[in-house]
Short mmCIF file of C-alpha atoms in Angstrom, two decimals:
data_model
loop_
_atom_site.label_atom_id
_atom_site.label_comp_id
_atom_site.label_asym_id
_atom_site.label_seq_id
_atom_site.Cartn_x
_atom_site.Cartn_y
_atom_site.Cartn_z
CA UNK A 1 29.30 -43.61 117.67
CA UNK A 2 26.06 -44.19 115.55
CA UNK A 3 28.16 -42.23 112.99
CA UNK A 4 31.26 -44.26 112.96
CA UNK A 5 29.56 -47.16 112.29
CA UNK A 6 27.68 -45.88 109.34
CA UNK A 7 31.01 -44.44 108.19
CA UNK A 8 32.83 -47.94 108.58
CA UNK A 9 30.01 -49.67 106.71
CA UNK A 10 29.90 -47.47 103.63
CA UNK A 11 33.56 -48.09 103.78
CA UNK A 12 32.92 -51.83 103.93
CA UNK A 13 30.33 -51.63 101.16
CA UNK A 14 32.67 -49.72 98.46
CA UNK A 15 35.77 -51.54 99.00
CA UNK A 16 35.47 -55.06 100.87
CA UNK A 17 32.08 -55.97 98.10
CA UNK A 18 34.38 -55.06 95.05
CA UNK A 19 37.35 -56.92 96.33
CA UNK A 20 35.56 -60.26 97.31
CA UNK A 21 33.67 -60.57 93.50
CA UNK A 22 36.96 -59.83 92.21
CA UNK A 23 38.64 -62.50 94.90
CA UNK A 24 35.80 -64.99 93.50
CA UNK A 25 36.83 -64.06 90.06
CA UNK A 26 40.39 -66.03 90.35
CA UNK A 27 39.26 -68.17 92.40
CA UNK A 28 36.35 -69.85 90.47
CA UNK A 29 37.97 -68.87 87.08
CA UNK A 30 38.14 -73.23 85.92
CA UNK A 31 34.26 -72.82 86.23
CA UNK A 32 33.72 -69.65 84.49
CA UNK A 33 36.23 -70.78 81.41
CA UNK A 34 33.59 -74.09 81.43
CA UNK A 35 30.83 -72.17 81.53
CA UNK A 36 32.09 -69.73 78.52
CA UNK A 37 33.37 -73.11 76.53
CA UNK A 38 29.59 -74.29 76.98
CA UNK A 39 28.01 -71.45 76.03
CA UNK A 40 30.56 -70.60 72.73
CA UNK A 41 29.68 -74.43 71.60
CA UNK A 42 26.17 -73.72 71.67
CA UNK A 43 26.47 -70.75 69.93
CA UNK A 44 27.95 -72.83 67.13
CA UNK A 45 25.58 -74.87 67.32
CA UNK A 46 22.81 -72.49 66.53
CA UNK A 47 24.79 -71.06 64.20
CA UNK A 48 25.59 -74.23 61.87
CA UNK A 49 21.61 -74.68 62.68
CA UNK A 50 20.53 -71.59 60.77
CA UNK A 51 23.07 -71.62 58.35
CA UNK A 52 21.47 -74.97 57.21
CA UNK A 53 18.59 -73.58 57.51
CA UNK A 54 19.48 -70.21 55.30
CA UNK A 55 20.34 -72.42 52.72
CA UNK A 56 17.65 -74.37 52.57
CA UNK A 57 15.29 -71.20 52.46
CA UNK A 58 17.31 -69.63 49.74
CA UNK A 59 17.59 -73.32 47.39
CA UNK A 60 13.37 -73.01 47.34
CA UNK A 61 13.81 -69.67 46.13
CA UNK A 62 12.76 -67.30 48.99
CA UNK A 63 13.83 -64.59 50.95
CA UNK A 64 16.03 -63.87 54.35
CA UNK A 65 15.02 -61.52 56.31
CA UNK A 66 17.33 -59.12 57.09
CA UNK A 67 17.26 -59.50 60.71
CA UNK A 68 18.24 -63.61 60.55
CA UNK A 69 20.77 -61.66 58.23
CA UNK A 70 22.15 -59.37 60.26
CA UNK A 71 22.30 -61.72 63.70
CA UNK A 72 24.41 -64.62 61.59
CA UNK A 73 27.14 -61.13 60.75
CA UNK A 74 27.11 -60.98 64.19
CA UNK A 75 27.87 -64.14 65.18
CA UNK A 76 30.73 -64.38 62.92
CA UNK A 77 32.13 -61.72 64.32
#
């Protein structure tokens, strides 16, 4: 019996887990879209924020490292 029960639960744990954080997926999608809205506009945000702040750097003549560089490629990706 001790056995079935084990079985059942693995069972449980690889298929009813999965299917609930998909199930929560749909069902709190509005919230997840907000969340991803938020976190896009404050990517801007920092964004426009070192742009400015690139520009600044580079009108009093010095240099951007290639890291700030590299990370402001990547965001317009």
């Amino acid at each position: 019996m001790e056995i079935l029960i084990s079985v059942v639960a693995k069972i449980a744990e690889y298929t009813v887990v999965p299917i609930g954080r998909q199930a929560s997926y749909l069902i709190f999608y509005k919230g997840n879209f907000k969340t991803l809205k938020d976190h896009v506009e404050d990517l801007e945000a920092a964004r426009a924020r070192m742009i400015h702040s690139v520009e600044r750097e580079r009108g009093n003549g010095k240099e951007i490292e290639k890291d700030v560089l590299n990370w402001l490629e990547k965001v317009n990706e």
